[in-house]
Amino acid sequence: MKRFIRGEHRGQSTLLPESLDDYVSDTNPVRVVDVFVDELDLVNLGFDGAIPADTGRPAYHPEVLLKIYIYGYLNRIQSSRRLEREAQRNVELMWLTGRLMPDFKTIASFRKDNSKAIRGVCRQFVVLCQQLGLFSENLVAIDGSKFKAVNNRDRNFTSAKLKRRMEEIESSINRYLAALDTADRQEPTSSEARTVRLEEKIAKLKVQMKELQAIEIRLNDSPDKQVSLTDPDARSMMTRGTGIVGYNVQTAVDAQHHLIVAHEVTNVGSDRDQLSSMAKQAREAMASDSLSVVADRGYFKGEEILACHNADITAYVPKPMTSGAKADGRFNNDAFIYDTAKNRYVCPAGETLIWRFSSVEKGMKLHRYWSSKCQGCALKTQCTPSKQRRVRRWEHEAILEEMQDRLSNAPDMMRVRKRTVEHPFGTLKQWMGATHFLTRRLDGVSAEMSLNVLAYNMKRVMKILGTSSLMKALSA
Ligand code: SF4
């Protein structure tokens, strides 16, 4: 007999009512969220309303809202409106909140008002990973990626963009004025409607010009000469040859299990000043005495590498290939061998470049070396177009040379970097969808990122240890 599996009739009463707990299996990730939040000290973490007020209408306990958010980010439901809907229809969320159904404003305000505390929650999970011995390799890869803000590109202004827009409006006004002149010379009956239309267009453009002039005043007052109208903290930055308006998210990812041990949201487009601060944050999170960090060429900056060296952090950062001499087919600085004992260089022609003088440029003490034999040198055309080839040496250059030696002895290091740090960014961006961030301002965006990182780390640890073991570890 042909038949299908059939469900129960909707009006069917059950003799022994099922409880919500029956719908949530013992290994359901929602149980991990529940145990994790229950074990947190929300008062110490600084959550608003963790201690109930004596008067007024009772509020939701922050643990309810935190559970909703962690569940939401684990399941790619980041918007407060969607979370409100899910709390009303999703059995797992009903189980998690005890059937509490806060409205979207309450949910959104919680994320907005508790940015610092939410970042603390994310750090607490990293501490747990450290206690579980998940960071035994003491190697992290540091990288940054640009995430889109809610600010549209048309609502972000730099001096160049503003100038271009003003020129466009001016030329449109001139075009319409010329058309108006032509219309004036025609028969009034045929040109009347056209004149009105043109005058309306000109008036509209003049209003736009006034708005741009107001923006120009704001732009001149802003320290980095940039204004974003929707999200004032978002900045225009370059990524893969194109510009976006957003934030630069920095992460330090451990090489063993690819967990994000530290992260930071910045609105500075360049990675050059981020290495030492990210490395120090990672070391603190991993509670380790020794740490190695690997990053790409974008992080190469003498002062940052020196700061890592001074903090006993071993850095692996390749030098950028920006030598003008090499690009012109002349000897690169690497072709000059430094003699530490005698404080001098030996050039490809075997001549000695002796120390001449030292100077301070942008806070860096630089020594200059050159030879007096350049004029009669047979290799001069391959070396310099000037009178003599001058070699510059930073007072801490030895630290950079030491790092280059380390990199040469660890040829696999850049591959480790790539396979460690690029995957988390890909995953996070996929979870976040086309518009990466939903909130405005650095604080709100940082809270969003922390929730994403927490969800990412939780998912990884559940995969590594299994939900049951993780729950046991959480309640131990
Ligand atoms: S030009 Fe001067 S520095 Fe260059 S190879 Fe000749 S002697 Fe050496």
Short mmCIF file of C-alpha atoms and ligand atoms in Angstrom, two decimals:
data_model
loop_
_atom_site.label_atom_id
_atom_site.label_comp_id
_atom_site.label_asym_id
_atom_site.label_seq_id
_atom_site.Cartn_x
_atom_site.Cartn_y
_atom_site.Cartn_z
CA MET A 1 0.00 0.00 0.00
CA LYS A 2 1.37 3.42 -0.96
CA ARG A 3 1.41 5.98 1.88
CA PHE A 4 3.30 8.94 3.40
CA ILE A 5 4.59 9.76 6.85
CA ARG A 6 1.84 11.85 8.40
CA GLY A 7 2.04 14.46 11.16
CA GLU A 8 -0.26 14.79 14.14
CA HIS A 9 -3.57 16.59 13.84
CA ARG A 10 -3.20 20.21 15.00
CA GLY A 11 -6.07 19.88 17.43
CA GLN A 12 -4.69 16.72 19.02
CA SER A 13 -4.31 17.05 22.84
CA THR A 14 -1.52 15.16 24.56
CA LEU A 15 -2.16 13.33 27.77
CA LEU A 16 1.32 13.98 29.17
CA PRO A 17 2.34 17.46 27.93
CA GLU A 18 5.78 17.71 26.38
CA SER A 19 8.15 20.23 27.96
CA LEU A 20 10.39 22.65 26.01
CA ASP A 21 13.37 20.67 27.27
CA ASP A 22 12.19 17.69 25.21
CA TYR A 23 12.80 19.68 22.03
CA VAL A 24 16.42 20.53 22.83
CA SER A 25 18.81 17.61 22.58
CA ASP A 26 21.61 17.15 25.15
CA THR A 27 24.25 18.14 22.61
CA ASN A 28 22.42 21.13 21.15
CA PRO A 29 24.77 24.18 20.95
CA VAL A 30 22.08 26.27 22.62
CA ARG A 31 22.91 24.42 25.86
CA VAL A 32 26.53 25.62 25.55
CA VAL A 33 25.30 29.23 25.28
CA ASP A 34 23.14 28.69 28.36
CA VAL A 35 25.94 27.23 30.50
CA PHE A 36 28.51 29.76 29.28
CA VAL A 37 26.36 32.80 30.15
CA ASP A 38 25.24 31.29 33.47
CA GLU A 39 28.89 30.97 34.51
CA LEU A 40 29.75 34.61 33.69
CA ASP A 41 29.99 37.29 36.35
CA LEU A 42 27.89 39.91 34.58
CA VAL A 43 28.23 42.49 37.36
CA ASN A 44 32.04 42.36 37.14
CA LEU A 45 31.93 42.50 33.37
CA GLY A 46 30.05 45.79 33.71
CA PHE A 47 26.65 44.97 32.19
CA ASP A 48 24.01 47.66 32.68
CA GLY A 49 21.15 46.50 34.86
CA ALA A 50 22.90 43.41 36.23
CA ILE A 51 21.81 44.63 39.69
CA PRO A 52 18.05 45.28 39.67
CA ALA A 53 16.80 48.78 40.48
CA ASP A 54 14.73 49.25 43.65
CA THR A 55 12.04 51.20 41.86
CA GLY A 56 10.42 51.26 38.44
CA ARG A 57 9.25 48.54 36.11
CA PRO A 58 11.29 45.32 36.33
CA ALA A 59 13.73 45.03 33.44
CA TYR A 60 15.06 42.00 31.59
CA HIS A 61 18.13 40.48 33.24
CA PRO A 62 21.17 41.12 30.98
CA GLU A 63 21.84 37.38 30.84
CA VAL A 64 18.59 36.88 28.88
CA LEU A 65 19.57 39.47 26.28
CA LEU A 66 23.17 38.24 26.13
CA LYS A 67 21.94 34.68 25.54
CA ILE A 68 19.67 35.92 22.74
CA TYR A 69 22.57 37.71 21.07
CA ILE A 70 25.06 34.85 21.36
CA TYR A 71 22.46 32.43 20.01
CA GLY A 72 21.69 34.89 17.20
CA TYR A 73 25.31 35.31 16.13
CA LEU A 74 25.87 31.54 16.29
CA ASN A 75 22.98 31.13 13.88
CA ARG A 76 23.66 34.13 11.64
CA ILE A 77 20.73 36.15 13.00
CA GLN A 78 22.35 39.45 13.87
CA SER A 79 19.52 41.94 13.45
CA SER A 80 17.48 42.90 16.53
CA ARG A 81 14.20 42.83 14.58
CA ARG A 82 14.87 39.29 13.37
CA LEU A 83 15.89 38.24 16.87
CA GLU A 84 12.60 39.61 18.23
CA ARG A 85 10.73 37.45 15.70
CA GLU A 86 12.86 34.39 16.44
CA ALA A 87 12.24 34.72 20.19
CA GLN A 88 8.53 34.40 19.44
CA ARG A 89 8.69 31.35 17.17
CA ASN A 90 12.00 29.55 17.66
CA VAL A 91 11.77 26.67 20.15
CA GLU A 92 15.51 26.80 20.96
CA LEU A 93 15.28 30.49 21.82
CA MET A 94 12.13 29.88 23.86
CA TRP A 95 14.05 27.23 25.78
CA LEU A 96 17.03 29.57 26.24
CA THR A 97 15.04 32.58 27.47
CA GLY A 98 12.30 30.76 29.37
CA ARG A 99 9.81 32.07 26.81
CA LEU A 100 10.74 35.71 27.39
CA MET A 101 10.20 37.75 24.24
CA PRO A 102 11.83 41.19 24.45
CA ASP A 103 11.00 43.67 21.69
CA PHE A 104 13.63 44.66 19.13
CA LYS A 105 14.32 48.05 20.75
CA THR A 106 15.27 46.39 24.05
CA ILE A 107 17.46 43.89 22.18
CA ALA A 108 19.17 46.61 20.10
CA SER A 109 19.72 48.94 23.08
CA PHE A 110 21.40 46.12 25.00
CA ARG A 111 24.04 45.72 22.28
CA LYS A 112 24.46 49.48 21.93
CA ASP A 113 24.78 50.20 25.66
CA ASN A 114 27.01 47.27 26.65
CA SER A 115 29.75 47.41 24.05
CA LYS A 116 32.62 47.23 26.56
CA ALA A 117 31.03 44.42 28.58
CA ILE A 118 30.32 42.39 25.41
CA ARG A 119 34.00 42.69 24.44
CA GLY A 120 34.79 41.39 27.93
CA VAL A 121 32.55 38.34 27.34
CA CYS A 122 34.47 37.56 24.15
CA ARG A 123 37.75 37.77 26.10
CA GLN A 124 36.34 35.45 28.78
CA PHE A 125 35.84 32.75 26.19
CA VAL A 126 39.44 33.16 25.01
CA VAL A 127 40.56 32.76 28.65
CA LEU A 128 38.58 29.51 28.78
CA CYS A 129 40.30 28.30 25.58
CA GLN A 130 43.64 29.11 27.16
CA GLN A 131 42.71 27.17 30.32
CA LEU A 132 41.71 24.22 28.13
CA GLY A 133 45.22 24.23 26.65
CA LEU A 134 44.09 25.10 23.14
CA PHE A 135 46.97 27.55 22.55
CA SER A 136 49.96 25.30 23.02
CA GLU A 137 51.93 26.40 19.92
CA ASN A 138 52.52 30.01 21.02
CA LEU A 139 52.35 31.17 17.42
CA VAL A 140 49.78 33.62 16.09
CA ALA A 141 49.19 35.13 12.66
CA ILE A 142 48.11 38.75 12.58
CA ASP A 143 46.09 40.22 9.74
CA GLY A 144 43.58 42.96 9.01
CA SER A 145 40.56 43.07 6.74
CA LYS A 146 38.20 45.86 5.74
CA PHE A 147 34.55 45.47 6.73
CA LYS A 148 31.79 47.61 5.24
CA ALA A 149 29.99 50.11 7.49
CA VAL A 150 26.35 51.16 7.13
CA ASN A 151 27.65 54.39 5.59
CA ASN A 152 27.06 54.53 1.83
CA ARG A 153 30.00 55.65 -0.34
CA ASP A 154 28.00 58.68 -1.52
CA ARG A 155 27.68 59.86 2.07
CA ASN A 156 31.42 59.84 2.73
CA PHE A 157 33.50 62.85 1.74
CA THR A 158 37.20 63.44 1.32
CA SER A 159 38.62 66.73 -0.01
CA ALA A 160 39.05 65.27 -3.50
CA LYS A 161 35.53 63.78 -3.58
CA LEU A 162 33.98 67.02 -2.36
CA LYS A 163 35.87 69.08 -4.94
CA ARG A 164 34.73 66.72 -7.72
CA ARG A 165 31.08 66.87 -6.61
CA MET A 166 31.18 70.67 -6.41
CA GLU A 167 32.66 70.92 -9.89
CA GLU A 168 29.97 68.58 -11.26
CA ILE A 169 27.19 70.68 -9.70
CA GLU A 170 28.75 73.90 -10.97
CA SER A 171 28.98 72.61 -14.51
CA SER A 172 25.35 71.37 -14.35
CA ILE A 173 24.19 74.79 -13.14
CA ASN A 174 26.07 76.47 -16.02
CA ARG A 175 24.51 74.04 -18.50
CA TYR A 176 20.99 74.74 -17.22
CA LEU A 177 21.63 78.51 -17.22
CA ALA A 178 22.68 78.33 -20.88
CA ALA A 179 19.54 76.29 -21.66
CA LEU A 180 17.50 78.92 -19.79
CA ASP A 181 19.01 81.65 -21.99
CA THR A 182 18.04 79.73 -25.12
CA ALA A 183 14.51 79.20 -23.76
CA ASP A 184 14.19 82.94 -23.04
CA ARG A 185 14.86 83.71 -26.70
CA GLN A 186 12.07 81.39 -27.88
CA GLU A 187 8.32 82.09 -28.07
CA PRO A 188 6.98 82.39 -24.46
CA THR A 189 4.13 79.94 -25.11
CA SER A 190 6.40 77.09 -26.14
CA SER A 191 9.20 77.73 -23.62
CA GLU A 192 7.23 78.55 -20.44
CA ALA A 193 6.99 75.00 -19.12
CA ARG A 194 10.63 74.34 -19.97
CA THR A 195 11.78 77.50 -18.16
CA VAL A 196 9.92 76.49 -15.00
CA ARG A 197 11.48 73.01 -15.13
CA LEU A 198 14.98 74.41 -15.62
CA GLU A 199 14.55 76.91 -12.78
CA GLU A 200 13.46 74.10 -10.47
CA LYS A 201 16.53 72.07 -11.41
CA ILE A 202 18.85 75.03 -10.80
CA ALA A 203 17.25 75.72 -7.40
CA LYS A 204 17.72 72.06 -6.42
CA LEU A 205 21.38 72.14 -7.44
CA LYS A 206 21.93 75.35 -5.47
CA VAL A 207 20.53 73.66 -2.35
CA GLN A 208 22.91 70.72 -2.93
CA MET A 209 25.81 73.15 -3.32
CA LYS A 210 24.93 74.79 0.02
CA GLU A 211 24.90 71.35 1.68
CA LEU A 212 28.32 70.58 0.21
CA GLN A 213 29.66 73.91 1.46
CA ALA A 214 28.47 73.03 4.98
CA ILE A 215 30.21 69.64 4.66
CA GLU A 216 33.37 71.44 3.52
CA ILE A 217 33.48 73.37 6.81
CA ARG A 218 33.12 70.11 8.77
CA LEU A 219 35.75 68.46 6.60
CA ASN A 220 38.29 71.20 7.26
CA ASP A 221 37.69 70.85 11.00
CA SER A 222 38.10 67.05 11.07
CA PRO A 223 41.64 65.86 11.89
CA ASP A 224 41.90 63.33 9.05
CA LYS A 225 40.05 65.51 6.50
CA GLN A 226 37.23 63.05 6.02
CA VAL A 227 33.52 63.18 6.87
CA SER A 228 31.01 60.31 6.94
CA LEU A 229 27.40 61.41 7.32
CA THR A 230 25.62 58.18 8.37
CA ASP A 231 28.31 56.66 10.57
CA PRO A 232 30.69 59.46 11.61
CA ASP A 233 33.42 56.96 12.64
CA ALA A 234 33.50 55.03 9.33
CA ARG A 235 36.34 55.91 6.97
CA SER A 236 36.99 55.48 3.28
CA MET A 237 39.80 52.94 2.85
CA MET A 238 41.36 50.92 0.06
CA THR A 239 40.92 47.17 -0.22
CA ARG A 240 42.06 45.01 -3.14
CA GLY A 241 42.37 48.02 -5.45
CA THR A 242 38.92 49.42 -4.69
CA GLY A 243 37.66 51.79 -2.01
CA ILE A 244 35.08 50.98 0.68
CA VAL A 245 33.67 52.98 3.55
CA GLY A 246 34.10 50.91 6.65
CA TYR A 247 36.43 49.72 9.39
CA ASN A 248 39.72 47.88 9.48
CA VAL A 249 39.36 44.79 11.70
CA GLN A 250 42.58 43.39 13.11
CA THR A 251 42.81 39.81 14.36
CA ALA A 252 45.45 37.60 15.91
CA VAL A 253 44.68 33.96 15.12
CA ASP A 254 46.41 31.01 16.78
CA ALA A 255 48.18 28.71 14.38
CA GLN A 256 47.15 25.47 16.08
CA HIS A 257 43.35 25.55 16.17
CA HIS A 258 42.72 28.79 14.22
CA LEU A 259 40.97 30.45 17.13
CA ILE A 260 40.83 34.26 17.21
CA VAL A 261 42.77 35.13 20.36
CA ALA A 262 42.57 38.92 20.00
CA HIS A 263 40.76 41.36 17.78
CA GLU A 264 40.42 45.10 17.45
CA VAL A 265 38.23 47.30 15.27
CA THR A 266 39.98 50.43 14.01
CA ASN A 267 39.08 53.12 11.51
CA VAL A 268 42.63 53.50 10.25
CA GLY A 269 43.03 52.05 6.77
CA SER A 270 46.69 51.02 7.10
CA ASP A 271 48.02 48.00 9.02
CA ARG A 272 51.49 49.49 9.54
CA ASP A 273 50.94 50.64 13.15
CA GLN A 274 49.05 47.59 14.41
CA LEU A 275 51.65 44.84 14.84
CA SER A 276 52.97 45.39 18.37
CA SER A 277 49.59 46.26 19.94
CA MET A 278 47.93 43.16 18.43
CA ALA A 279 50.90 40.96 19.40
CA LYS A 280 50.78 42.22 23.00
CA GLN A 281 47.01 41.67 23.21
CA ALA A 282 47.46 38.14 21.87
CA ARG A 283 50.19 37.35 24.39
CA GLU A 284 48.08 38.63 27.26
CA ALA A 285 45.08 36.56 26.10
CA MET A 286 47.21 33.45 25.72
CA ALA A 287 48.96 34.06 29.05
CA SER A 288 52.25 32.89 27.58
CA ASP A 289 55.75 34.18 28.26
CA SER A 290 57.01 33.57 24.77
CA LEU A 291 55.11 34.31 21.60
CA SER A 292 55.91 34.34 17.89
CA VAL A 293 53.85 36.45 15.50
CA VAL A 294 53.72 36.30 11.73
CA ALA A 295 52.21 38.99 9.51
CA ASP A 296 52.35 40.07 5.87
CA ARG A 297 54.44 42.88 4.32
CA GLY A 298 51.77 45.49 5.13
CA TYR A 299 52.86 45.30 8.78
CA PHE A 300 56.54 46.00 8.15
CA LYS A 301 57.54 49.03 10.19
CA GLY A 302 60.85 49.36 12.04
CA GLU A 303 59.38 50.91 15.19
CA GLU A 304 56.67 48.21 15.46
CA ILE A 305 59.18 45.39 15.05
CA LEU A 306 61.42 47.03 17.64
CA ALA A 307 58.44 47.27 20.04
CA CYS A 308 57.84 43.50 19.58
CA HIS A 309 61.54 42.79 20.16
CA ASN A 310 61.52 44.89 23.35
CA ALA A 311 58.45 42.97 24.57
CA ASP A 312 60.20 39.60 23.92
CA ILE A 313 57.85 38.80 21.05
CA THR A 314 59.47 37.11 18.05
CA ALA A 315 58.18 38.72 14.86
CA TYR A 316 58.18 37.33 11.30
CA VAL A 317 57.33 40.10 8.83
CA PRO A 318 58.80 40.16 5.30
CA LYS A 319 60.21 43.39 3.95
CA PRO A 320 58.05 45.18 1.35
CA MET A 321 59.55 45.20 -2.14
CA THR A 322 59.51 48.96 -2.64
CA SER A 323 63.17 49.63 -3.45
CA GLY A 324 63.42 52.31 -6.16
CA ALA A 325 66.96 51.17 -7.05
CA LYS A 326 65.79 47.59 -7.64
CA ALA A 327 62.87 48.78 -9.75
CA ASP A 328 65.32 50.77 -11.91
CA GLY A 329 67.52 47.70 -12.32
CA ARG A 330 70.21 48.96 -9.94
CA PHE A 331 71.74 47.24 -6.88
CA ASN A 332 69.34 46.91 -4.00
CA ASN A 333 70.49 47.74 -0.43
CA ASP A 334 70.74 43.97 0.21
CA ALA A 335 73.76 43.89 -2.13
CA PHE A 336 75.73 45.93 0.45
CA ILE A 337 77.18 43.79 3.25
CA TYR A 338 77.38 45.35 6.70
CA ASP A 339 80.46 44.69 8.85
CA THR A 340 79.28 45.05 12.46
CA ALA A 341 82.76 45.03 14.02
CA LYS A 342 84.05 47.85 11.82
CA ASN A 343 80.75 49.70 11.38
CA ARG A 344 81.02 49.92 7.62
CA TYR A 345 79.55 48.45 4.42
CA VAL A 346 81.22 46.56 1.58
CA CYS A 347 79.66 47.25 -1.84
CA PRO A 348 79.33 44.86 -4.86
CA ALA A 349 82.58 46.32 -6.28
CA GLY A 350 84.40 45.38 -3.05
CA GLU A 351 84.84 48.99 -1.94
CA THR A 352 84.31 50.13 1.65
CA LEU A 353 81.50 52.53 2.55
CA ILE A 354 82.49 54.24 5.78
CA TRP A 355 80.29 56.02 8.33
CA ARG A 356 79.93 59.73 7.47
CA PHE A 357 77.28 61.23 9.72
CA SER A 358 74.08 60.53 11.66
CA SER A 359 70.79 62.39 11.67
CA VAL A 360 67.31 62.05 13.15
CA GLU A 361 64.39 61.76 10.73
CA LYS A 362 60.81 61.28 11.95
CA GLY A 363 62.18 60.24 15.35
CA MET A 364 64.52 57.59 13.88
CA LYS A 365 68.29 57.90 14.23
CA LEU A 366 69.84 57.13 10.83
CA HIS A 367 73.52 56.66 9.98
CA ARG A 368 74.87 57.47 6.47
CA TYR A 369 77.68 55.55 4.73
CA TRP A 370 79.42 56.05 1.39
CA SER A 371 82.68 55.44 -0.43
CA SER A 372 84.90 58.01 -2.14
CA LYS A 373 85.67 55.56 -4.98
CA CYS A 374 82.32 55.74 -6.76
CA GLN A 375 83.37 58.23 -9.47
CA GLY A 376 85.87 55.81 -11.07
CA CYS A 377 83.84 52.64 -10.45
CA ALA A 378 83.10 50.31 -13.40
CA LEU A 379 79.76 49.28 -11.80
CA LYS A 380 78.51 52.82 -11.19
CA THR A 381 75.76 52.67 -13.84
CA GLN A 382 74.37 49.60 -12.06
CA CYS A 383 74.63 51.32 -8.69
CA THR A 384 73.67 54.98 -8.64
CA PRO A 385 72.86 57.93 -10.91
CA SER A 386 74.26 60.32 -8.22
CA LYS A 387 77.86 61.28 -7.43
CA GLN A 388 78.16 58.42 -5.00
CA ARG A 389 75.93 55.70 -3.57
CA ARG A 390 74.82 56.51 -0.06
CA VAL A 391 73.55 53.75 2.24
CA ARG A 392 71.26 54.58 5.15
CA ARG A 393 71.19 52.48 8.32
CA TRP A 394 68.72 52.78 11.18
CA GLU A 395 70.27 52.52 14.64
CA HIS A 396 68.16 49.36 15.28
CA GLU A 397 68.69 47.88 11.80
CA ALA A 398 70.31 44.77 13.38
CA ILE A 399 66.87 43.75 14.75
CA LEU A 400 65.39 43.90 11.23
CA GLU A 401 68.32 41.92 9.80
CA GLU A 402 67.90 39.32 12.54
CA MET A 403 64.24 39.01 11.57
CA GLN A 404 65.10 38.56 7.88
CA ASP A 405 67.51 35.75 8.86
CA ARG A 406 64.76 34.10 10.92
CA LEU A 407 62.41 34.30 7.94
CA SER A 408 65.03 32.78 5.62
CA ASN A 409 65.41 29.88 8.06
CA ALA A 410 61.63 29.37 8.26
CA PRO A 411 60.51 29.34 4.61
CA ASP A 412 57.13 27.82 5.55
CA MET A 413 56.17 30.69 7.82
CA MET A 414 54.28 32.76 5.23
CA ARG A 415 52.26 29.69 4.19
CA VAL A 416 51.37 29.14 7.86
CA ARG A 417 50.25 32.77 8.02
CA LYS A 418 48.02 32.42 4.98
CA ARG A 419 46.32 29.20 6.04
CA THR A 420 45.86 30.46 9.61
CA VAL A 421 44.50 33.94 9.32
CA GLU A 422 42.63 34.20 6.04
CA HIS A 423 40.00 31.56 6.73
CA PRO A 424 38.44 33.26 9.79
CA PHE A 425 37.94 36.50 7.84
CA GLY A 426 36.26 34.65 4.98
CA THR A 427 33.94 32.87 7.40
CA LEU A 428 33.07 36.02 9.33
CA LYS A 429 32.28 37.98 6.17
CA GLN A 430 30.08 35.19 4.88
CA TRP A 431 28.15 35.17 8.17
CA MET A 432 27.78 38.94 8.14
CA GLY A 433 26.29 39.11 4.64
CA ALA A 434 26.52 41.90 2.07
CA THR A 435 26.48 44.78 4.57
CA HIS A 436 28.95 43.69 7.17
CA PHE A 437 28.08 45.91 10.12
CA LEU A 438 24.55 46.85 11.16
CA THR A 439 25.33 49.43 13.85
CA ARG A 440 27.04 52.83 13.77
CA ARG A 441 30.04 54.30 15.61
CA LEU A 442 33.18 52.52 16.69
CA ASP A 443 31.71 51.30 19.98
CA GLY A 444 28.68 49.64 18.41
CA VAL A 445 30.72 48.11 15.61
CA SER A 446 33.25 46.75 18.14
CA ALA A 447 30.44 45.05 20.08
CA GLU A 448 29.15 43.48 16.84
CA MET A 449 32.61 42.22 15.97
CA SER A 450 33.12 40.77 19.45
CA LEU A 451 29.85 38.85 19.14
CA ASN A 452 30.94 37.52 15.77
CA VAL A 453 34.35 36.53 17.07
CA LEU A 454 32.77 34.87 20.12
CA ALA A 455 30.39 32.89 17.88
CA TYR A 456 33.28 31.90 15.60
CA ASN A 457 35.45 30.74 18.52
CA MET A 458 32.53 28.89 20.15
CA LYS A 459 31.76 27.02 16.94
CA ARG A 460 35.42 26.05 16.54
CA VAL A 461 35.77 24.82 20.11
CA MET A 462 32.51 22.84 19.82
CA LYS A 463 33.99 21.21 16.75
CA ILE A 464 37.34 20.51 18.43
CA LEU A 465 36.07 19.26 21.81
CA GLY A 466 32.39 18.43 21.18
CA THR A 467 29.50 20.19 22.92
CA SER A 468 29.35 17.79 25.90
CA SER A 469 33.05 18.24 26.78
CA LEU A 470 32.78 21.98 26.35
CA MET A 471 29.78 22.15 28.65
CA LYS A 472 31.63 20.08 31.25
CA ALA A 473 34.64 22.41 30.99
CA LEU A 474 32.40 25.46 31.30
CA SER A 475 30.69 24.29 34.45
CA ALA A 476 33.88 22.90 36.07
S1 SF4 B 1 79.33 53.00 -7.38
FE1 SF4 B 1 80.34 53.16 -5.41
S2 SF4 B 1 79.09 51.98 -4.03
FE2 SF4 B 1 78.44 51.46 -6.10
S3 SF4 B 1 79.57 49.64 -6.58
FE3 SF4 B 1 80.79 51.35 -7.31
S4 SF4 B 1 82.12 51.88 -5.66
FE4 SF4 B 1 80.59 50.58 -4.82
#
